[in-house]
PDB file of C-alpha atoms in Angstrom:
ATOM      1  CA  MET X 269     -20.572 -27.820 -24.889  1.00 52.00           C
ATOM      2  CA  LEU X 270     -21.339 -29.709 -21.679  1.00 48.00           C
ATOM      3  CA  LYS X 271     -17.608 -29.901 -20.895  1.00 51.00           C
ATOM      4  CA  LYS X 272     -17.321 -26.121 -21.240  1.00 51.00           C
ATOM      5  CA  LEU X 273     -20.320 -25.592 -18.956  1.00 49.00           C
ATOM      6  CA  LEU X 274     -18.851 -27.873 -16.288  1.00 49.00           C
ATOM      7  CA  PHE X 275     -15.364 -26.364 -16.537  1.00 49.00           C
ATOM      8  CA  LEU X 276     -16.381 -22.864 -15.411  1.00 47.00           C
ATOM      9  CA  PRO X 277     -18.043 -23.870 -12.085  1.00 46.00           C
ATOM     10  CA  ILE X 278     -15.224 -26.304 -11.309  1.00 44.00           C
ATOM     11  CA  ALA X 279     -12.610 -23.624 -12.026  1.00 44.00           C
ATOM     12  CA  ILE X 280     -14.434 -21.143  -9.772  1.00 43.00           C
ATOM     13  CA  ILE X 281     -14.691 -23.673  -6.935  1.00 44.00           C
ATOM     14  CA  CYS X 282     -10.984 -24.510  -7.220  1.00 44.00           C
ATOM     15  CA  LEU X 283     -10.045 -20.838  -7.212  1.00 41.00           C
ATOM     16  CA  LEU X 284     -12.224 -20.121  -4.178  1.00 42.00           C
ATOM     17  CA  SER X 285     -10.917 -23.109  -2.232  1.00 41.00           C
ATOM     18  CA  PHE X 286      -7.326 -22.064  -2.966  1.00 41.00           C
ATOM     19  CA  THR X 287      -8.043 -18.504  -1.798  1.00 37.00           C
ATOM     20  CA  VAL X 288      -9.952 -19.580   1.320  1.00 39.00           C
ATOM     21  CA  SER X 289      -7.261 -22.057   2.358  1.00 36.00           C
ATOM     22  CA  ARG X 290      -4.659 -19.249   2.333  1.00 38.00           C
ATOM     23  CA  VAL X 291      -6.611 -16.934   4.659  1.00 46.00           C
ATOM     24  CA  GLU X 292      -5.373 -17.146   8.243  1.00 49.00           C
ATOM     25  CA  PRO X 293      -7.992 -17.130  10.995  1.00 57.00           C
ATOM     26  CA  PRO X 294      -8.015 -14.047  13.209  1.00 68.00           C
ATOM     27  CA  CYS X 295      -6.629 -14.144  16.721  1.00 76.00           C
ATOM     28  CA  THR X 296      -9.191 -15.408  19.204  1.00 79.00           C
ATOM     29  CA  CYS X 297      -8.574 -15.285  22.929  1.00 81.00           C
ATOM     30  CA  GLN X 298     -10.311 -14.287  26.101  1.00 80.00           C
ATOM     31  CA  HIS X 299      -9.231 -11.147  27.910  1.00 81.00           C
ATOM     32  CA  SER X 300      -7.290 -12.493  30.865  1.00 86.00           C
ATOM     33  CA  GLY X 301      -7.299  -9.361  33.024  1.00 92.00           C
ATOM     34  CA  ALA X 302      -5.227  -6.538  34.401  1.00 96.00           C
ATOM     35  CA  PHE X 303      -1.435  -6.633  34.592  1.00 97.00           C
ATOM     36  CA  LEU X 304      -1.209  -7.979  38.151  1.00 97.00           C
ATOM     37  CA  THR X 305      -3.656 -10.731  37.189  1.00 96.00           C
ATOM     38  CA  VAL X 306      -1.703 -11.951  34.137  1.00 95.00           C
ATOM     39  CA  ALA X 307       1.875 -11.229  35.226  1.00 96.00           C
ATOM     40  CA  PRO X 308       2.080 -13.900  37.973  1.00 95.00           C
ATOM     41  CA  GLN X 309       1.369 -16.582  35.330  1.00 93.00           C
ATOM     42  CA  SER X 310       4.032 -15.218  32.972  1.00 93.00           C
ATOM     43  CA  ARG X 311       7.419 -16.821  32.495  1.00 92.00           C
ATOM     44  CA  LEU X 312       9.334 -13.548  32.880  1.00 96.00           C
ATOM     45  CA  VAL X 313       8.306 -10.090  34.084  1.00 97.00           C
ATOM     46  CA  ALA X 314      10.803  -7.264  33.731  1.00 97.00           C
ATOM     47  CA  LEU X 315      11.375  -3.558  33.429  1.00 98.00           C
ATOM     48  CA  VAL X 316      12.819  -3.148  29.938  1.00 98.00           C
ATOM     49  CA  LYS X 317      14.114  -0.511  27.554  1.00 98.00           C
ATOM     50  CA  ILE X 318      13.347  -0.945  23.848  1.00 98.00           C
ATOM     51  CA  LYS X 319      16.618  -0.940  21.925  1.00 98.00           C
ATOM     52  CA  GLU X 320      15.822  -1.915  18.329  1.00 95.00           C
ATOM     53  CA  HIS X 321      13.093  -3.190  16.000  1.00 92.00           C
ATOM     54  CA  TYR X 322      14.000  -6.092  13.674  1.00 87.00           C
ATOM     55  CA  LEU X 323      12.847  -8.285  10.793  1.00 71.00           C
ATOM     56  CA  TYR X 324      10.738  -5.955   8.754  1.00 73.00           C
ATOM     57  CA  THR X 325       8.180  -7.368   6.356  1.00 63.00           C
ATOM     58  CA  ASP X 326       6.306  -5.638   3.600  1.00 62.00           C
ATOM     59  CA  GLU X 327       2.717  -5.054   4.677  1.00 61.00           C
ATOM     60  CA  ASN X 328       0.759  -2.650   2.470  1.00 73.00           C
ATOM     61  CA  ASP X 329       4.031  -1.229   1.118  1.00 71.00           C
ATOM     62  CA  ARG X 330       5.288  -0.148   4.521  1.00 72.00           C
ATOM     63  CA  PRO X 331       7.997  -1.676   6.698  1.00 76.00           C
ATOM     64  CA  VAL X 332       6.654  -3.409   9.800  1.00 75.00           C
ATOM     65  CA  PRO X 333       8.837  -4.679  12.641  1.00 83.00           C
ATOM     66  CA  MET X 334       8.227  -8.324  13.549  1.00 86.00           C
ATOM     67  CA  SER X 335      10.530  -8.454  16.579  1.00 91.00           C
ATOM     68  CA  MET X 336      12.460  -6.163  18.886  1.00 95.00           C
ATOM     69  CA  GLU X 337      15.505  -6.255  21.082  1.00 97.00           C
ATOM     70  CA  VAL X 338      14.910  -5.147  24.664  1.00 98.00           C
ATOM     71  CA  GLU X 339      17.410  -4.452  27.413  1.00 98.00           C
ATOM     72  CA  LEU X 340      16.498  -5.990  30.758  1.00 98.00           C
ATOM     73  CA  ILE X 341      16.783  -3.217  33.345  1.00 98.00           C
ATOM     74  CA  ASP X 342      15.283  -5.123  36.303  1.00 97.00           C
ATOM     75  CA  VAL X 343      13.734  -8.605  36.520  1.00 97.00           C
ATOM     76  CA  TYR X 344      10.625  -8.731  38.724  1.00 97.00           C
ATOM     77  CA  LYS X 345       9.692 -12.381  38.202  1.00 96.00           C
ATOM     78  CA  GLY X 346      11.491 -15.321  36.608  1.00 95.00           C
ATOM     79  CA  LYS X 347      15.105 -15.794  35.639  1.00 95.00           C
ATOM     80  CA  GLU X 348      16.988 -14.609  32.586  1.00 96.00           C
ATOM     81  CA  ASP X 349      20.796 -14.526  32.394  1.00 95.00           C
ATOM     82  CA  ARG X 350      21.014 -12.346  29.283  1.00 96.00           C
ATOM     83  CA  ASP X 351      21.035  -8.530  29.406  1.00 97.00           C
ATOM     84  CA  HIS X 352      19.180  -8.280  26.082  1.00 98.00           C
ATOM     85  CA  ILE X 353      16.407 -10.501  24.715  1.00 96.00           C
ATOM     86  CA  ILE X 354      14.408 -10.696  21.489  1.00 93.00           C
ATOM     87  CA  VAL X 355      10.637 -10.256  21.686  1.00 94.00           C
ATOM     88  CA  TRP X 356       8.385 -11.327  18.800  1.00 89.00           C
ATOM     89  CA  GLY X 357       5.193  -9.569  17.782  1.00 87.00           C
ATOM     90  CA  ASN X 358       2.145 -10.199  15.646  1.00 81.00           C
ATOM     91  CA  ALA X 359       2.379 -12.046  12.358  1.00 70.00           C
ATOM     92  CA  GLY X 360      -1.314 -11.713  11.547  1.00 68.00           C
ATOM     93  CA  ASN X 361      -3.125 -14.135  13.841  1.00 71.00           C
ATOM     94  CA  MET X 362      -0.884 -14.792  16.819  1.00 78.00           C
ATOM     95  CA  CYS X 363      -2.686 -12.774  19.544  1.00 86.00           C
ATOM     96  CA  ARG X 364       0.361 -10.554  19.944  1.00 88.00           C
ATOM     97  CA  PRO X 365       0.734  -6.774  19.660  1.00 90.00           C
ATOM     98  CA  ASP X 366       2.188  -5.000  16.670  1.00 87.00           C
ATOM     99  CA  ILE X 367       5.796  -4.339  17.724  1.00 90.00           C
ATOM    100  CA  SER X 368       5.606  -0.775  16.394  1.00 88.00           C
ATOM    101  CA  VAL X 369       3.496   0.243  19.440  1.00 92.00           C
ATOM    102  CA  PHE X 370       6.674  -0.032  21.525  1.00 96.00           C
ATOM    103  CA  ARG X 371       8.848   3.033  20.955  1.00 96.00           C
ATOM    104  CA  LYS X 372      12.615   2.750  20.811  1.00 96.00           C
ATOM    105  CA  GLU X 373      14.444   4.051  23.900  1.00 97.00           C
ATOM    106  CA  ASN X 374      11.204   3.976  25.958  1.00 97.00           C
ATOM    107  CA  TYR X 375      10.695   1.924  29.115  1.00 98.00           C
ATOM    108  CA  TYR X 376       7.988  -0.666  29.809  1.00 98.00           C
ATOM    109  CA  VAL X 377       7.183  -3.304  32.380  1.00 98.00           C
ATOM    110  CA  MET X 378       6.376  -6.450  30.393  1.00 97.00           C
ATOM    111  CA  ALA X 379       5.007  -9.894  31.197  1.00 97.00           C
ATOM    112  CA  PHE X 380       6.621 -12.271  28.695  1.00 95.00           C
ATOM    113  CA  GLU X 381       5.775 -15.759  27.489  1.00 89.00           C
ATOM    114  CA  ALA X 382       8.003 -18.192  25.612  1.00 83.00           C
ATOM    115  CA  THR X 383       7.673 -18.170  21.825  1.00 81.00           C
ATOM    116  CA  GLY X 384       7.671 -21.940  21.656  1.00 70.00           C
ATOM    117  CA  GLY X 385      10.257 -21.857  18.891  1.00 64.00           C
ATOM    118  CA  ASN X 386       7.748 -21.166  16.109  1.00 63.00           C
ATOM    119  CA  PRO X 387       9.486 -22.570  12.976  1.00 62.00           C
ATOM    120  CA  ILE X 388       7.133 -20.769  10.570  1.00 62.00           C
ATOM    121  CA  TYR X 389       8.538 -17.397  11.635  1.00 65.00           C
ATOM    122  CA  ASP X 390      12.048 -18.579  12.627  1.00 72.00           C
ATOM    123  CA  GLU X 391      11.439 -17.822  16.314  1.00 77.00           C
ATOM    124  CA  PRO X 392      14.121 -19.469  18.459  1.00 78.00           C
ATOM    125  CA  ASN X 393      13.113 -21.333  21.630  1.00 79.00           C
ATOM    126  CA  ASN X 394      14.922 -18.865  23.886  1.00 85.00           C
ATOM    127  CA  ASP X 395      13.098 -15.770  22.577  1.00 91.00           C
ATOM    128  CA  TYR X 396       9.960 -14.232  24.049  1.00 92.00           C
ATOM    129  CA  ALA X 397       6.556 -12.873  23.037  1.00 89.00           C
ATOM    130  CA  ILE X 398       3.825 -10.746  24.604  1.00 91.00           C
ATOM    131  CA  SER X 399       0.129 -11.537  24.487  1.00 90.00           C
ATOM    132  CA  ILE X 400      -2.710  -9.134  23.721  1.00 91.00           C
ATOM    133  CA  CYS X 401      -5.147 -11.344  25.656  1.00 90.00           C
ATOM    134  CA  GLY X 402      -5.046  -9.104  28.714  1.00 90.00           C
ATOM    135  CA  HIS X 403      -2.811  -6.297  29.937  1.00 94.00           C
ATOM    136  CA  HIS X 404       0.674  -7.753  29.514  1.00 94.00           C
ATOM    137  CA  TRP X 405       2.604  -4.491  29.562  1.00 97.00           C
ATOM    138  CA  LEU X 406       2.661  -1.155  31.321  1.00 98.00           C
ATOM    139  CA  THR X 407       4.325   2.036  30.127  1.00 97.00           C
ATOM    140  CA  VAL X 408       6.946   3.935  32.092  1.00 97.00           C
ATOM    141  CA  GLU X 409       6.516   7.368  30.550  1.00 94.00           C
ATOM    142  CA  ASP X 410       8.924   9.160  32.905  1.00 93.00           C
ATOM    143  CA  PHE X 411      11.697   6.839  34.070  1.00 94.00           C
ATOM    144  CA  ASP X 412      12.826   9.316  36.734  1.00 95.00           C
ATOM    145  CA  ALA X 413       9.348   9.176  38.322  1.00 96.00           C
ATOM    146  CA  GLN X 414       9.718   5.360  38.656  1.00 96.00           C
ATOM    147  CA  GLN X 415       6.024   4.762  37.946  1.00 97.00           C
ATOM    148  CA  ALA X 416       4.282   2.346  35.577  1.00 97.00           C
ATOM    149  CA  ASN X 417       1.026   3.338  33.882  1.00 97.00           C
ATOM    150  CA  GLY X 418      -1.739   1.208  32.432  1.00 97.00           C
ATOM    151  CA  GLN X 419      -4.306  -1.187  33.843  1.00 96.00           C
ATOM    152  CA  VAL X 420      -2.257  -2.445  36.783  1.00 97.00           C
ATOM    153  CA  THR X 421      -5.365  -3.817  38.564  1.00 96.00           C
ATOM    154  CA  ASP X 422      -9.083  -3.356  37.969  1.00 94.00           C
ATOM    155  CA  GLU X 423      -8.932  -0.383  40.357  1.00 96.00           C
ATOM    156  CA  ARG X 424      -5.492   1.118  39.640  1.00 96.00           C
ATOM    157  CA  ASN X 425      -4.007   2.647  36.497  1.00 97.00           C
ATOM    158  CA  ALA X 426      -0.602   3.495  37.953  1.00 97.00           C
ATOM    159  CA  MET X 427       1.845   2.002  40.434  1.00 97.00           C
ATOM    160  CA  ALA X 428       5.378   2.704  41.605  1.00 97.00           C
ATOM    161  CA  LEU X 429       7.962   0.330  40.118  1.00 97.00           C
ATOM    162  CA  SER X 430       9.048  -0.637  43.626  1.00 97.00           C
ATOM    163  CA  GLU X 431       5.447  -1.644  44.488  1.00 97.00           C
ATOM    164  CA  LEU X 432       5.200  -3.745  41.319  1.00 96.00           C
ATOM    165  CA  LYS X 433       8.413  -5.557  42.180  1.00 96.00           C
ATOM    166  CA  VAL X 434       7.115  -6.380  45.669  1.00 96.00           C
ATOM    167  CA  ALA X 435       3.731  -7.482  44.270  1.00 96.00           C
ATOM    168  CA  LEU X 436       5.468  -9.923  41.898  1.00 95.00           C
ATOM    169  CA  ALA X 437       8.043 -11.263  44.358  1.00 89.00           C
ATOM    170  CA  PRO X 438       7.802 -15.024  45.042  1.00 82.00           C
TER     171      PRO X 438
END
């Protein structure tokens, strides 16, 4: 009888420890500021066009893009020889945006960081990511207007693309 009484609490503890060990911690980061505060520290800053979403996973029975292909329209900071790059998004706790917020065929100005070649998610070393710990992208809602929108600085929510390029020049 004593063995049966001890088995139940031990089984519950084992089950709870297994469940708890599988839960990933949430993303924790400090907000690092407006676009022109974070962009100078970024590896690559570019005007891009979203071409395709890739690597869907099943999350709550719906397809979710984990990465996207972007076309580099104009590089404002950094160096990249390719015309198209892969950008990785959030996998649950990575302090990255959900890729689905970026609409195909739309334009953005993005401040990229290296992925670091994350082997858990098969991210190659030469791919990129975007952080959510600050304003790391701006939208270009009307490409013909040549204006980026979003928190450019603490005082400005829009700026001409030509001004952004000058502000990020070495």
